[in-house]
Amino acid sequence: MASISMSDIYCNGTIFENDDEQLIYLTPSFPQRYTSNTWIYKKTPTEERWLKDLERQHQLHTNQGSNHYAFSFPENEQLDNHWMAMFKDMNFELGIMELYAIESDALANLPRNSDVEIAIVDESHIDAYLKVAYQFSLPFGKDYADAHEKMVREHYQKDVIKRLVAYLNNEPIGVVDVIESENYIELDGFGVLEQFRHQGIGSTIQSLIGEYAISKNHKPIILVADGEDTAKDMYAKQGYVYQSFCYQILKEDIGN
């Protein structure tokens, strides 16, 4: 498997600025989404520089209706205790995002539930997809869930994301977004409704994606998981291999 990095992960947002120091995403059409309105550092800034960047992000975000701060720090770089204490004092949430990858053959070999049907989202499946996706969006607030639904309806037929919905007994119960690049196939927005978990639905979805990846010159499959989420343990058990990490910080309700 070729070397994989966080820069291979797709960001569904608009690039506002990109230089040697940082990559800035600013997406006025979806100001509520953290990952579409964030700063990704390529080099760890000084404290003085970060505080200035924070002021600038505040202005840019509030001007377009974003009510959060979001920053990602360079891949595989530890932040010292001084940074950690400062983030805590400023009421930022600190997270660790981890990059995982698996070969297509290994993913295709995951067990399948023959009762599960998988469909590519088109006009006949968009409502089913959104019914499930909405449940996963709600924890971020109704405004976010509504905005996400509106965005998907407007773009699902023309963007680079291939969306899948899983059915059990004709009921939609799981979704995943598939982003194919030249060298990889990325999974995002992957979820199965809680009451239908532990029935082989997630492994069925992934197995079929693995089969597709084999047909595309055996492209590896990649995804990012929250380092503090139990989902990453599931991926490890399924054969995904840890690649790298990065720190992310988030603060909500910045207008209050």
Coordinates of C-alpha atoms in Angstrom, one line a residue:
M1 CA 0.0 0.0 0.0
A2 CA 1.4 3.4 -1.0
S3 CA 2.0 6.1 1.6
I4 CA -1.3 7.7 2.7
S5 CA -1.7 11.0 4.5
M6 CA -4.5 13.2 5.8
S7 CA -4.1 15.4 2.7
D8 CA -5.6 12.5 0.7
I9 CA -8.9 13.0 2.6
Y10 CA -11.6 14.8 0.7
C11 CA -13.0 18.0 2.1
N12 CA -16.4 19.0 0.9
G13 CA -15.8 22.7 1.1
T14 CA -14.6 25.8 -0.7
I15 CA -10.9 26.7 -0.5
F16 CA -10.6 30.3 0.5
E17 CA -6.8 30.5 0.9
N18 CA -3.9 28.0 0.5
D19 CA -0.3 28.7 1.2
D20 CA 2.8 27.1 2.7
E21 CA 1.5 27.6 6.2
Q22 CA -2.2 26.7 6.1
L23 CA -5.2 25.7 4.1
I24 CA -8.4 27.7 4.8
Y25 CA -11.9 26.4 4.0
L26 CA -14.7 28.9 4.0
T27 CA -18.0 27.7 2.6
P28 CA -20.8 30.3 2.8
S29 CA -23.4 27.9 1.3
F30 CA -23.0 25.6 4.4
P31 CA -21.7 27.7 7.3
Q32 CA -22.9 25.3 9.9
R33 CA -20.6 22.5 8.9
Y34 CA -17.3 22.5 10.9
T35 CA -15.2 20.5 8.4
S36 CA -16.3 22.8 5.5
N37 CA -15.3 25.9 7.5
T38 CA -11.9 25.2 9.1
W39 CA -8.2 26.0 9.0
I40 CA -5.7 23.2 8.4
Y41 CA -2.2 24.1 9.5
K42 CA 0.7 22.6 7.5
K43 CA 3.2 23.9 10.0
T44 CA 2.5 24.4 13.7
P45 CA 2.0 28.1 14.4
T46 CA 3.5 30.0 17.3
E47 CA 1.1 30.9 20.0
E48 CA 1.1 34.6 18.9
R49 CA 0.4 33.6 15.3
W50 CA -2.5 31.3 16.3
L51 CA -4.1 34.0 18.4
K52 CA -4.0 36.3 15.5
D53 CA -5.5 33.6 13.3
L54 CA -8.2 33.1 15.8
E55 CA -9.2 36.8 15.5
R56 CA -9.2 36.5 11.7
Q57 CA -11.2 33.3 11.8
H58 CA -13.7 35.0 14.1
Q59 CA -14.2 37.8 11.6
L60 CA -14.5 35.5 8.6
H61 CA -16.8 33.0 10.2
T62 CA -19.2 35.6 11.8
N63 CA -19.4 37.5 8.5
Q64 CA -20.8 34.4 6.8
G65 CA -22.9 33.1 9.7
S66 CA -20.6 30.3 11.0
N67 CA -20.9 30.0 14.8
H68 CA -17.8 28.1 15.5
Y69 CA -14.0 28.0 15.5
A70 CA -12.2 25.0 14.0
F71 CA -8.5 24.3 13.5
S72 CA -6.5 21.2 12.5
F73 CA -2.9 20.9 13.4
P74 CA -0.1 19.2 11.3
E75 CA -0.2 15.5 10.9
N76 CA 1.7 13.4 13.4
E77 CA 2.9 16.4 15.4
Q78 CA 2.4 16.4 19.1
L79 CA 1.2 19.5 20.9
D80 CA 2.8 20.2 24.2
N81 CA 1.1 20.8 27.6
H82 CA 1.2 24.5 27.1
W83 CA -1.1 24.2 24.0
M84 CA -3.4 21.8 25.9
A85 CA -3.7 24.1 28.9
M86 CA -4.4 27.1 26.7
F87 CA -7.1 25.3 24.7
K88 CA -8.7 24.1 28.0
D89 CA -8.6 27.7 29.5
M90 CA -10.3 29.0 26.3
N91 CA -13.0 26.3 26.4
F92 CA -12.0 24.6 23.1
E93 CA -12.9 20.9 22.6
L94 CA -9.7 18.9 21.7
G95 CA -10.0 15.9 19.5
I96 CA -7.6 13.4 17.8
M97 CA -8.5 12.3 14.3
E98 CA -6.9 9.1 13.1
L99 CA -6.4 7.9 9.5
Y100 CA -7.0 4.2 8.7
A101 CA -6.6 2.2 5.5
I102 CA -7.4 -1.3 4.3
E103 CA -6.6 -3.2 1.1
S104 CA -9.6 -3.9 -1.2
D105 CA -9.3 -7.7 -1.0
A106 CA -9.4 -7.6 2.8
L107 CA -12.5 -5.4 2.8
A108 CA -14.3 -7.5 0.2
N109 CA -13.8 -10.6 2.5
L110 CA -15.9 -9.1 5.4
P111 CA -19.0 -11.2 6.1
R112 CA -22.2 -10.3 4.3
N113 CA -25.9 -10.4 5.4
S114 CA -27.8 -11.7 2.4
D115 CA -30.9 -9.9 3.6
V116 CA -29.3 -6.5 3.2
E117 CA -29.8 -4.6 -0.1
I118 CA -27.5 -1.7 -1.1
A119 CA -28.5 1.0 -3.6
I120 CA -26.7 3.9 -5.2
V121 CA -28.6 7.0 -4.4
D122 CA -30.6 8.4 -7.3
E123 CA -34.0 10.1 -7.5
S124 CA -35.7 6.9 -6.3
H125 CA -33.5 6.5 -3.3
I126 CA -32.7 10.0 -2.2
D127 CA -35.6 10.3 0.3
A128 CA -34.5 7.0 2.0
Y129 CA -30.9 8.1 2.2
L130 CA -31.9 11.4 3.7
K131 CA -34.2 9.8 6.2
V132 CA -31.3 7.9 7.7
A133 CA -28.7 10.7 7.3
Y134 CA -30.9 13.1 9.0
Q135 CA -30.8 11.0 12.2
F136 CA -27.0 11.2 12.2
S137 CA -27.1 15.0 11.6
L138 CA -29.5 15.8 14.4
P139 CA -26.9 15.6 17.2
F140 CA -25.3 18.7 15.6
G141 CA -28.6 20.6 15.9
K142 CA -31.8 20.9 13.8
D143 CA -30.4 23.8 11.8
Y144 CA -27.4 21.7 10.8
A145 CA -29.6 18.7 9.9
D146 CA -31.9 20.8 7.8
A147 CA -29.0 22.6 6.0
H148 CA -27.3 19.2 5.3
E149 CA -30.5 17.8 3.8
K150 CA -30.9 20.9 1.6
M151 CA -27.3 20.7 0.5
V152 CA -27.5 17.0 -0.4
R153 CA -30.8 17.5 -2.4
E154 CA -29.2 20.3 -4.4
H155 CA -25.9 18.5 -5.2
Y156 CA -26.3 14.7 -5.0
Q157 CA -26.7 14.3 -8.8
K158 CA -23.6 16.4 -9.7
D159 CA -21.0 16.3 -7.0
V160 CA -18.1 13.8 -6.7
I161 CA -19.6 11.9 -3.8
K162 CA -21.3 8.6 -4.5
R163 CA -23.9 8.0 -1.8
L164 CA -25.2 4.5 -0.8
V165 CA -28.2 3.5 1.2
A166 CA -28.7 0.1 2.8
Y167 CA -32.1 -1.5 3.2
L168 CA -33.3 -4.3 5.4
N169 CA -36.8 -5.6 4.6
N170 CA -37.3 -2.6 2.4
E171 CA -36.5 -0.2 5.3
P172 CA -33.6 2.2 5.0
I173 CA -31.2 1.5 7.9
G174 CA -27.7 2.6 6.9
V175 CA -25.8 5.1 4.7
V176 CA -22.3 5.8 3.5
D177 CA -20.6 8.4 1.3
V178 CA -18.0 7.1 -1.1
I179 CA -15.4 9.4 -2.6
E180 CA -13.2 7.9 -5.3
S181 CA -9.9 9.6 -6.2
E182 CA -7.1 8.5 -8.5
N183 CA -5.4 6.3 -5.9
Y184 CA -8.0 5.6 -3.1
I185 CA -11.6 5.1 -2.2
E186 CA -12.6 7.0 0.9
L187 CA -15.6 6.3 3.2
D188 CA -17.3 9.1 5.0
G189 CA -20.6 9.7 6.8
F190 CA -20.8 5.9 7.5
G191 CA -23.5 4.8 9.9
V192 CA -26.1 2.2 10.7
L193 CA -29.2 3.1 12.8
E194 CA -28.5 1.9 16.3
Q195 CA -31.4 -0.5 16.5
F196 CA -30.1 -2.4 13.5
R197 CA -26.5 -2.7 14.5
H198 CA -24.7 -6.0 15.2
Q199 CA -26.5 -7.7 12.3
G200 CA -23.7 -7.6 9.7
I201 CA -25.1 -4.5 7.9
G202 CA -22.0 -2.4 8.2
S203 CA -19.7 -5.2 7.1
T204 CA -22.0 -6.0 4.2
I205 CA -21.8 -2.4 3.0
Q206 CA -18.0 -2.4 3.3
S207 CA -17.6 -5.7 1.7
L208 CA -19.5 -4.6 -1.4
I209 CA -17.4 -1.4 -1.5
G210 CA -14.3 -3.6 -1.3
E211 CA -15.5 -5.7 -4.2
Y212 CA -16.0 -2.5 -6.2
A213 CA -12.5 -1.3 -5.2
I214 CA -11.0 -4.5 -6.6
S215 CA -12.6 -3.8 -9.9
K216 CA -10.9 -0.3 -9.8
N217 CA -7.4 -1.6 -9.9
H218 CA -7.5 -2.8 -6.3
K219 CA -7.6 0.7 -4.8
P220 CA -7.1 0.8 -1.0
I221 CA -10.0 2.1 1.1
I222 CA -9.3 4.9 3.6
L223 CA -11.3 6.7 6.3
V224 CA -10.8 9.0 9.2
A225 CA -12.1 8.1 12.7
D226 CA -12.4 9.9 16.0
G227 CA -9.5 8.7 18.1
E228 CA -11.8 8.7 21.2
D229 CA -14.7 6.9 19.4
T230 CA -15.4 3.2 19.8
A231 CA -15.9 3.0 16.0
K232 CA -12.1 3.0 15.5
D233 CA -11.9 -0.2 17.5
M234 CA -14.4 -1.8 15.2
Y235 CA -12.4 -0.7 12.1
A236 CA -9.2 -2.2 13.7
K237 CA -11.0 -5.5 14.2
Q238 CA -12.2 -5.5 10.6
G239 CA -8.6 -5.2 9.4
Y240 CA -8.1 -1.5 8.9
V241 CA -4.5 -0.4 9.6
Y242 CA -3.7 2.8 11.5
Q243 CA -1.7 5.4 9.4
S244 CA -1.5 8.7 11.2
F245 CA -3.2 11.2 13.5
C246 CA -3.8 14.9 13.8
Y247 CA -5.1 17.2 16.6
Q248 CA -8.3 19.2 16.0
I249 CA -9.8 21.8 18.1
L250 CA -13.4 23.1 18.0
K251 CA -15.4 25.8 19.8
E252 CA -19.1 26.3 19.3
D253 CA -21.5 29.2 19.9
I254 CA -18.7 31.8 19.4
G255 CA -21.3 34.5 19.0
N256 CA -22.6 34.1 22.5

